[in-house]
């Protein structure tokens, strides 16, 4: 039995449009799992249902063997951090973190010990007396995390906590959150719409699409084995070709009807013919290319089929626009996917 079990979760706000469509999901104790998906797919609704902030239309939620479907928020033992910094503005860092413990009527000495530990955990020593307005967004979010973990919740829920924070600091905070989570072994559900963030953070990713779980798995498995067009587009920027397009590249090969996904970095290109019997090879023309830092992304054309190839930025691999190139793809890198 899993630590958290979502069983047949359905939710609609207006009784008509289903926001969550019969979701079954297991989360193991101590894992950090991510709900990944585009805006509006139901990530927050699912998270808020677990917290008790949203009532589900049907289904059952089990936490640590207990049916919590109808339990009030404060009895669920769940800590939550949101995208917007929701600190008490009139309280300093220490007071913000201590708030929940005071409400729980813990004694002063215990409170001050726990608060100190939580402050250490998120690297905010020296900021105890600062007010939220005196802190950066990243620091405020660390206070919010400390305020949640100091309560020693059974589950920590993080709803796009880093979305408002700029890229460089975001990397640091991703690492920070991961470290805290591993140290405390606290079961955590992290919500993001950012593929890279999900890859970096997660033990497991659950990819959501319009109220369903499209695919679940370890980050590398999702990246290398998308099951559908949606997953291939969302996670690896795959080339997606149907049978007829694939046959324009490879007229001599037999493919079944349906769709195929090819990851750009598995599309090899070179200036001379490729001599490798194990590879599918064909010719194409470079339409254009862009440099994304250490990676060059070529848009190639073969007949009227466009596709991309990504290669590490090494000077000898530069091809000009309009140049003919030879393309090689290993057969196992052409994945059959569903529509
Ligand atoms: P996500 O977090 O993945 O962006 P949400 O769970 O917030 O998605 O929303 C899922 C869908 O439910 C969206 O179409 C959204 O417009 C709708 N929705 C969310 N909250 C409410 C609400 N309180 N009333 C009506 N519709 C809502
Ligand atoms: Mg949301």
PDB file of N, CA and C in Angstrom, residues 1-6 27-29 50 61-68 71 75-78 153-155 187:
ATOM      1  N   UNK A   1       0.845  -1.203   0.000  1.00  0.00           N
ATOM      2  CA  UNK A   1       0.000   0.000   0.000  1.00  0.00           C
ATOM      3  C   UNK A   1       0.880   1.252   0.000  1.00  0.00           C
ATOM      4  N   UNK A   2       0.554   2.180  -0.854  1.00  0.00           N
ATOM      5  CA  UNK A   2       1.368   3.402  -0.958  1.00  0.00           C
ATOM      6  C   UNK A   2       1.058   4.360   0.196  1.00  0.00           C
ATOM      7  N   UNK A   3       1.944   5.286   0.444  1.00  0.00           N
ATOM      8  CA  UNK A   3       1.764   6.253   1.527  1.00  0.00           C
ATOM      9  C   UNK A   3       0.586   7.198   1.236  1.00  0.00           C
ATOM     10  N   UNK A   4       0.551   7.689  -0.012  1.00  0.00           N
ATOM     11  CA  UNK A   4      -0.607   8.480  -0.443  1.00  0.00           C
ATOM     12  C   UNK A   4      -1.258   7.756  -1.617  1.00  0.00           C
ATOM     13  N   UNK A   5      -2.579   7.591  -1.522  1.00  0.00           N
ATOM     14  CA  UNK A   5      -3.301   6.963  -2.630  1.00  0.00           C
ATOM     15  C   UNK A   5      -4.448   7.857  -3.064  1.00  0.00           C
ATOM     16  N   UNK A   6      -4.405   8.273  -4.307  1.00  0.00           N
ATOM     17  CA  UNK A   6      -5.560   8.939  -4.913  1.00  0.00           C
ATOM     18  C   UNK A   6      -6.321   7.850  -5.668  1.00  0.00           C
ATOM     19  N   UNK A  27       1.761   7.694  -4.245  1.00  0.00           N
ATOM     20  CA  UNK A  27       3.026   8.326  -3.879  1.00  0.00           C
ATOM     21  C   UNK A  27       3.627   7.529  -2.726  1.00  0.00           C
ATOM     22  N   UNK A  28       4.878   7.121  -2.889  1.00  0.00           N
ATOM     23  CA  UNK A  28       5.547   6.333  -1.844  1.00  0.00           C
ATOM     24  C   UNK A  28       6.133   7.257  -0.779  1.00  0.00           C
ATOM     25  N   UNK A  29       6.261   6.711   0.416  1.00  0.00           N
ATOM     26  CA  UNK A  29       6.803   7.487   1.530  1.00  0.00           C
ATOM     27  C   UNK A  29       8.233   7.959   1.234  1.00  0.00           C
ATOM     28  N   UNK A  50      -5.778  17.232  -1.972  1.00  0.00           N
ATOM     29  CA  UNK A  50      -5.052  16.472  -0.959  1.00  0.00           C
ATOM     30  C   UNK A  50      -4.952  17.274   0.337  1.00  0.00           C
ATOM     31  N   UNK A  61      -9.225   9.700  -1.032  1.00  0.00           N
ATOM     32  CA  UNK A  61      -7.810   9.987  -0.803  1.00  0.00           C
ATOM     33  C   UNK A  61      -7.374   9.325   0.499  1.00  0.00           C
ATOM     34  N   UNK A  62      -6.354   8.460   0.405  1.00  0.00           N
ATOM     35  CA  UNK A  62      -5.823   7.754   1.570  1.00  0.00           C
ATOM     36  C   UNK A  62      -4.437   8.305   1.877  1.00  0.00           C
ATOM     37  N   UNK A  63      -4.206   8.656   3.145  1.00  0.00           N
ATOM     38  CA  UNK A  63      -2.870   9.087   3.567  1.00  0.00           C
ATOM     39  C   UNK A  63      -2.430   8.227   4.735  1.00  0.00           C
ATOM     40  N   UNK A  64      -1.315   7.533   4.560  1.00  0.00           N
ATOM     41  CA  UNK A  64      -0.765   6.694   5.623  1.00  0.00           C
ATOM     42  C   UNK A  64      -1.838   5.740   6.182  1.00  0.00           C
ATOM     43  N   UNK A  65      -2.565   5.129   5.275  1.00  0.00           N
ATOM     44  CA  UNK A  65      -3.559   4.136   5.665  1.00  0.00           C
ATOM     45  C   UNK A  65      -4.892   4.690   6.131  1.00  0.00           C
ATOM     46  N   UNK A  66      -4.996   6.021   6.223  1.00  0.00           N
ATOM     47  CA  UNK A  66      -6.238   6.615   6.733  1.00  0.00           C
ATOM     48  C   UNK A  66      -6.990   7.323   5.607  1.00  0.00           C
ATOM     49  N   UNK A  67      -8.289   7.104   5.535  1.00  0.00           N
ATOM     50  CA  UNK A  67      -9.105   7.794   4.544  1.00  0.00           C
ATOM     51  C   UNK A  67      -9.308   9.236   5.007  1.00  0.00           C
ATOM     52  N   UNK A  68      -8.699  10.183   4.288  1.00  0.00           N
ATOM     53  CA  UNK A  68      -8.769  11.597   4.713  1.00  0.00           C
ATOM     54  C   UNK A  68      -9.701  12.419   3.825  1.00  0.00           C
ATOM     55  N   UNK A  71     -11.727  14.725   5.852  1.00  0.00           N
ATOM     56  CA  UNK A  71     -11.109  15.305   7.035  1.00  0.00           C
ATOM     57  C   UNK A  71     -10.873  16.808   6.821  1.00  0.00           C
ATOM     58  N   UNK A  75      -6.601  18.865  10.176  1.00  0.00           N
ATOM     59  CA  UNK A  75      -6.351  17.528  10.731  1.00  0.00           C
ATOM     60  C   UNK A  75      -5.590  16.617   9.793  1.00  0.00           C
ATOM     61  N   UNK A  76      -5.209  17.135   8.618  1.00  0.00           N
ATOM     62  CA  UNK A  76      -4.579  16.252   7.622  1.00  0.00           C
ATOM     63  C   UNK A  76      -3.068  16.150   7.786  1.00  0.00           C
ATOM     64  N   UNK A  77      -2.458  17.061   8.522  1.00  0.00           N
ATOM     65  CA  UNK A  77      -1.007  17.020   8.716  1.00  0.00           C
ATOM     66  C   UNK A  77      -0.232  17.300   7.445  1.00  0.00           C
ATOM     67  N   UNK A  78      -0.711  18.311   6.712  1.00  0.00           N
ATOM     68  CA  UNK A  78      -0.082  18.614   5.429  1.00  0.00           C
ATOM     69  C   UNK A  78       0.433  20.052   5.429  1.00  0.00           C
ATOM     70  N   UNK A 153       5.155  18.090   8.959  1.00  0.00           N
ATOM     71  CA  UNK A 153       3.956  17.534   8.314  1.00  0.00           C
ATOM     72  C   UNK A 153       4.234  16.146   7.746  1.00  0.00           C
ATOM     73  N   UNK A 154       3.163  15.380   7.540  1.00  0.00           N
ATOM     74  CA  UNK A 154       3.320  14.070   6.901  1.00  0.00           C
ATOM     75  C   UNK A 154       3.703  14.246   5.441  1.00  0.00           C
ATOM     76  N   UNK A 155       3.166  15.307   4.854  1.00  0.00           N
ATOM     77  CA  UNK A 155       3.402  15.569   3.432  1.00  0.00           C
ATOM     78  C   UNK A 155       3.644  17.063   3.235  1.00  0.00           C
ATOM     79  N   UNK A 187       7.890  13.224   2.578  1.00  0.00           N
ATOM     80  CA  UNK A 187       7.143  12.938   1.353  1.00  0.00           C
ATOM     81  C   UNK A 187       6.662  14.256   0.753  1.00  0.00           C
TER      82      UNK A 187
END
